[in-house]
Amino acid sequence: MTDVAYELARCAVCGSAEAGELLSPDDAKAEIEMVWAHHSRRLREGVPTEHLMDRVAFSQRAPLRLVRCRECGLVYRNPVERPAELAAIYEEERPADDVLRALHATQRPAYRAQAARLTDVFGRRGTGIEVGSYVGGFLAAARDAGWQFAGVDVNTETNAFTRSLGFQVDDGTIESLDPARRVDVVAIWNCLDQLADPASAVRAARSHLATGGMLAVRVPNGACYAAFHSLLHGPLAAIAREWLAQNNLLGFPYRFGFTPASLARLLERNGMHVERVVGDVLVPIADRWTKRWAALEERLIKRVIGLGAAISPADKPLAPWIELYGRVG
Ligand SMILES: [Zn+2]
């Protein structure tokens, strides 16, 4: 384990230092224990540690403390890991090939919804860059839907795996790509919330788009986390715990909790206008290591939460995950 250094942060969207504490270090510990209890009840005996990866989110450490920006509503860690240490956390991961194949097989069908929505909102198919392409689940779903997407990711090990599936993937970040490259769409699914500097990533994404181009972003909803976190110790505790745990929001294992308003603000500042906001649930995570009742429970609960997300008002407090589609010009 890398020794992680911390520093005090300001809001990454609006720059304000005015923030209220949302999750204290003690609350964070209690929520992480709830996450462990939730998953250990639902997994079969003898589950390999690697398979816990995307559930208990080993790759993202528990927040020391979360705050919420009083100006724009962004939820963020404060203090925060320094960027150099964060890069080391992600680059040192080396899952085995059968784990990557299993992840790809689980994620590919789940990404069909994003590929279909993208075609619908953008109005046609075209070229794209996916930031954080990981095991190629979206690249494959997009190709199936008629798009030509290439990936970029900091993890050279998973990139080698994804290239072996026939995709173009650059090692690095959106900031390190050839500045002259232009595409129709830049997609950042489940990744902007984990970056050290999301504002810089959005700026770089914009620089690869011409007028009419689109940035598509999917993030965990900080507004939903804040709303249900506040219910964890009252009469609605069991519902709040399921709402968060089934969507990997319990313990908030992300660096940033964008809200529809704070993310829109970031896109607008970079010359884009938001054409659509979608509320959604986490992709299905049940696999052969999940007990049967738990897989059924997950399907049922996500259907209920999905309905809640769909009828949620514009600021989507009921939607655990949100997607924003921003157009240039
Ligand atoms: Zn702010």
PDB file of C-alpha atoms and ligand atoms in Angstrom, residues 10-18 68-76 262 265, ligand 1:
ATOM      1  CA  ARG A  10     -11.574  23.787  -2.455  1.00  0.00           C
ATOM      2  CA  CYS A  11     -14.603  23.059  -4.637  1.00  0.00           C
ATOM      3  CA  ALA A  12     -13.379  21.704  -8.007  1.00  0.00           C
ATOM      4  CA  VAL A  13     -16.356  23.224  -9.843  1.00  0.00           C
ATOM      5  CA  CYS A  14     -16.812  26.757  -8.479  1.00  0.00           C
ATOM      6  CA  GLY A  15     -13.601  27.283  -6.463  1.00  0.00           C
ATOM      7  CA  SER A  16     -15.493  28.191  -3.284  1.00  0.00           C
ATOM      8  CA  ALA A  17     -13.993  27.178   0.075  1.00  0.00           C
ATOM      9  CA  GLU A  18     -17.400  27.479   1.773  1.00  0.00           C
ATOM     10  CA  ARG A  68     -20.732  19.726   0.436  1.00  0.00           C
ATOM     11  CA  CYS A  69     -20.079  23.008  -1.379  1.00  0.00           C
ATOM     12  CA  ARG A  70     -22.489  25.715  -0.185  1.00  0.00           C
ATOM     13  CA  GLU A  71     -22.212  27.545  -3.498  1.00  0.00           C
ATOM     14  CA  CYS A  72     -22.820  24.805  -6.141  1.00  0.00           C
ATOM     15  CA  GLY A  73     -23.735  21.631  -4.186  1.00  0.00           C
ATOM     16  CA  LEU A  74     -20.709  19.510  -5.182  1.00  0.00           C
ATOM     17  CA  VAL A  75     -19.879  16.736  -2.683  1.00  0.00           C
ATOM     18  CA  TYR A  76     -16.130  16.178  -2.255  1.00  0.00           C
ATOM     19  CA  SER A 262     -22.869  21.408 -10.371  1.00  0.00           C
ATOM     20  CA  ARG A 265     -22.228  24.450 -14.358  1.00  0.00           C
TER      21      ARG A 265
HETATM   22 ZN    ZN B   1     -18.845  24.578  -5.597  1.00  0.00          ZN
END
